[in-house]
XYZ file of C-alpha atoms in Angstrom:
225
model
C 155.243 52.776 149.827
C 151.593 52.661 150.907
C 152.645 52.712 154.561
C 154.828 55.772 153.973
C 151.994 57.714 152.360
C 149.592 56.683 155.120
C 152.000 57.785 157.848
C 152.338 61.187 156.168
C 148.627 61.621 155.470
C 147.321 60.685 158.935
C 148.633 63.714 160.871
C 147.604 65.986 158.002
C 144.014 64.671 158.089
C 143.854 65.047 161.878
C 145.221 68.579 161.588
C 142.624 69.595 159.003
C 139.842 68.323 161.257
C 141.065 70.334 164.279
C 139.881 73.963 164.630
C 142.731 76.479 164.758
C 143.262 78.801 167.741
C 143.107 82.582 167.340
C 146.874 82.774 166.744
C 146.890 79.777 164.396
C 145.364 78.899 161.051
C 144.969 75.773 158.948
C 145.757 76.495 155.298
C 146.226 74.714 151.975
C 148.854 75.897 149.487
C 149.086 74.667 145.915
C 151.678 75.641 143.361
C 153.559 74.832 140.199
C 157.181 75.714 139.456
C 158.662 75.203 135.983
C 162.375 75.888 135.756
C 165.432 74.936 133.752
C 167.957 75.917 131.121
C 166.662 76.643 127.624
C 168.668 77.690 124.568
C 172.053 77.016 126.115
C 172.527 78.583 129.540
C 169.459 80.844 129.538
C 167.656 79.849 132.738
C 163.890 80.315 133.105
C 161.731 80.206 136.253
C 157.912 80.242 136.009
C 155.843 79.932 139.193
C 152.209 80.230 140.243
C 150.688 79.700 143.697
C 147.211 79.693 145.225
C 146.980 79.753 149.019
C 143.728 78.983 150.806
C 143.555 80.509 154.292
C 141.133 80.960 157.223
C 140.784 77.221 157.877
C 140.957 76.658 154.091
C 137.811 78.776 153.750
C 138.923 81.325 151.159
C 141.550 82.056 148.522
C 143.724 84.215 150.734
C 146.719 84.741 148.465
C 147.611 84.419 144.787
C 151.193 84.682 143.477
C 152.707 84.868 139.994
C 156.520 84.772 139.950
C 158.445 84.640 136.631
C 162.207 85.118 136.310
C 165.118 84.630 133.934
C 168.884 84.486 134.213
C 171.860 82.245 133.516
C 173.034 78.754 134.415
C 176.665 79.276 135.413
C 177.344 75.627 136.346
C 175.556 72.333 135.597
C 173.581 72.581 138.852
C 173.758 76.308 139.675
C 171.898 79.371 138.418
C 171.509 83.092 139.045
C 168.196 84.703 138.071
C 166.159 87.877 138.560
C 162.415 88.315 138.260
C 159.174 89.915 139.364
C 156.400 88.661 141.627
C 152.806 89.856 141.773
C 151.207 89.010 145.118
C 147.531 89.586 145.877
C 146.416 88.977 149.458
C 142.879 88.914 150.862
C 142.542 89.294 154.630
C 139.920 87.560 156.771
C 137.863 90.787 156.609
C 137.927 90.821 152.794
C 140.435 93.668 152.373
C 142.736 93.158 149.365
C 146.430 94.086 149.303
C 148.479 94.092 146.088
C 152.242 93.780 146.206
C 154.847 94.155 143.441
C 158.086 92.380 144.236
C 161.305 92.416 142.165
C 163.594 89.601 143.303
C 167.010 88.076 142.683
C 168.155 84.544 143.435
C 171.155 82.207 143.404
C 170.656 78.442 143.792
C 173.115 75.549 143.687
C 173.711 71.987 144.842
C 175.474 71.598 148.194
C 175.747 67.806 148.399
C 175.389 64.919 145.938
C 174.931 61.205 146.442
C 177.179 58.484 145.039
C 175.382 58.608 141.689
C 176.081 62.323 141.336
C 172.491 63.422 141.956
C 171.659 66.372 144.183
C 170.435 65.505 147.673
C 170.988 68.879 149.393
C 170.455 72.206 147.635
C 170.570 75.853 148.666
C 168.636 78.892 147.470
C 169.336 82.492 148.500
C 166.756 85.093 147.471
C 166.637 88.886 147.878
C 163.264 90.640 147.511
C 162.197 94.273 147.193
C 158.596 94.467 148.441
C 156.429 97.337 147.183
C 152.842 97.435 148.470
C 150.294 99.561 146.630
C 149.318 102.610 148.689
C 152.501 102.489 150.781
C 155.579 104.623 150.234
C 158.442 102.534 151.568
C 160.095 99.537 149.889
C 160.787 96.563 152.111
C 163.995 94.593 151.591
C 163.875 90.934 152.622
C 166.460 88.146 152.485
C 165.349 84.504 152.275
C 167.600 81.489 152.833
C 166.240 78.093 151.776
C 167.823 74.636 152.173
C 166.234 71.434 150.841
C 167.182 67.784 151.299
C 165.728 64.954 149.214
C 166.731 61.341 149.864
C 165.564 58.463 147.602
C 163.558 55.849 149.528
C 162.364 53.582 146.690
C 163.873 52.336 143.429
C 161.114 54.119 141.506
C 162.517 57.488 142.559
C 160.240 58.416 145.464
C 162.058 60.725 147.881
C 161.714 61.738 151.507
C 161.869 65.542 151.386
C 162.582 68.132 154.074
C 163.292 71.846 153.755
C 163.702 74.923 155.906
C 163.586 78.605 154.962
C 164.279 81.704 157.039
C 162.917 85.150 156.090
C 164.857 88.201 157.327
C 163.606 91.782 156.956
C 166.494 94.160 156.302
C 164.490 97.296 157.135
C 161.253 98.503 158.745
C 158.421 99.680 156.490
C 155.112 101.527 156.661
C 153.185 98.366 155.673
C 154.044 96.437 158.821
C 157.398 94.768 158.133
C 159.814 95.014 161.091
C 163.571 94.728 160.775
C 164.788 91.300 161.872
C 163.450 87.761 161.567
C 160.134 87.864 159.699
C 159.086 84.202 159.537
C 160.362 80.645 159.349
C 159.002 77.795 157.237
C 159.703 74.097 157.727
C 158.421 71.408 155.347
C 158.375 67.610 155.455
C 156.852 65.438 152.753
C 157.416 63.159 149.786
C 158.812 63.700 146.310
C 156.758 61.664 143.826
C 157.964 61.302 140.202
C 155.416 62.393 137.593
C 156.713 61.220 134.228
C 160.317 61.959 133.275
C 160.403 65.715 133.836
C 158.106 66.455 136.789
C 157.883 65.808 140.505
C 154.985 66.326 142.933
C 155.872 67.201 146.515
C 152.932 66.905 148.954
C 153.398 67.302 152.683
C 153.097 69.445 155.789
C 154.523 72.964 156.064
C 154.807 74.859 159.337
C 154.913 78.645 158.927
C 155.897 80.558 162.063
C 155.384 84.326 161.726
C 157.172 86.598 164.180
C 155.065 89.576 165.252
C 155.276 92.534 167.649
C 152.662 90.892 169.860
C 151.919 87.188 169.900
C 153.566 85.174 167.132
C 151.389 83.324 164.627
C 151.685 79.730 163.451
C 150.076 78.470 160.249
C 149.668 74.732 159.645
C 149.765 74.234 155.891
C 148.784 71.301 153.710
C 151.227 71.977 150.890
C 151.529 70.433 147.413
C 153.826 71.740 144.671
C 154.402 70.382 141.193
C 157.973 70.920 139.963
C 158.564 70.718 136.201
C 162.004 70.648 134.609
C 162.194 72.604 131.357
C-alpha cells in the first residue's frame, strides 16, 4: 500500500516543482460530492469545487452544483440541477456563469461480488454567462473504472471525460470538441459512507490557436447519502 501511494505521489511532486510553459498550467482542484437516494427513490446530488490555477497561485474557479431527480434502478439515476460557476482569469477579471444541467448515470460492469467497477455518466449543460446573450449547449460523456487492489477496499481508479460543444457562442465556445479530461489515482475508503480519490488529472483544452494542457493535482471526497 505504501509503495502504491509513493508511486502515485512521486510524479505529482515532480510536476508541481516544474514551471509550466505558456500553453500549460499546474493546478490543484479540490471538491466534495454527496449523492444518493433519500426518502425512497428521490436522488440528491450536492457538489462543491475549488480550483487553484496559475501554478496553484490563486483561486481561479469556484463551483456549486446541486441537483435532484429519481433513482430508476438500484445503480442508475436521472437528475437535473443548476451550477453556479465563478472564474477568475490570470488578469483578475471575474466571469460568472449560470448553468442548468441534466444527467443520467448507471453501472456498466460489475465484478463477481456484484459491485460496480465501470460506470457511465452522460451530462447535458446549458451555459449562460453574465453579460453574454447566447446560451451554450455542451454534452459531457464520463466513464470511470475502479478496481479493488487491497482487502481494505482501496481501489485503483481511472476515468475519462469528453466535452462536446453543440453550438458556437459569443463567450468563446466553438462547436465541436471542447476539452478532454483523463484522471488516474486511488480510491481510499473514509469510514463506511465516504471515499477520497486523490490523483493526477490531465485537462486538454482545444482552442482556435494553440491547444492548452493543464496538469491538475486533483482530490475529491465522495459521500454516499
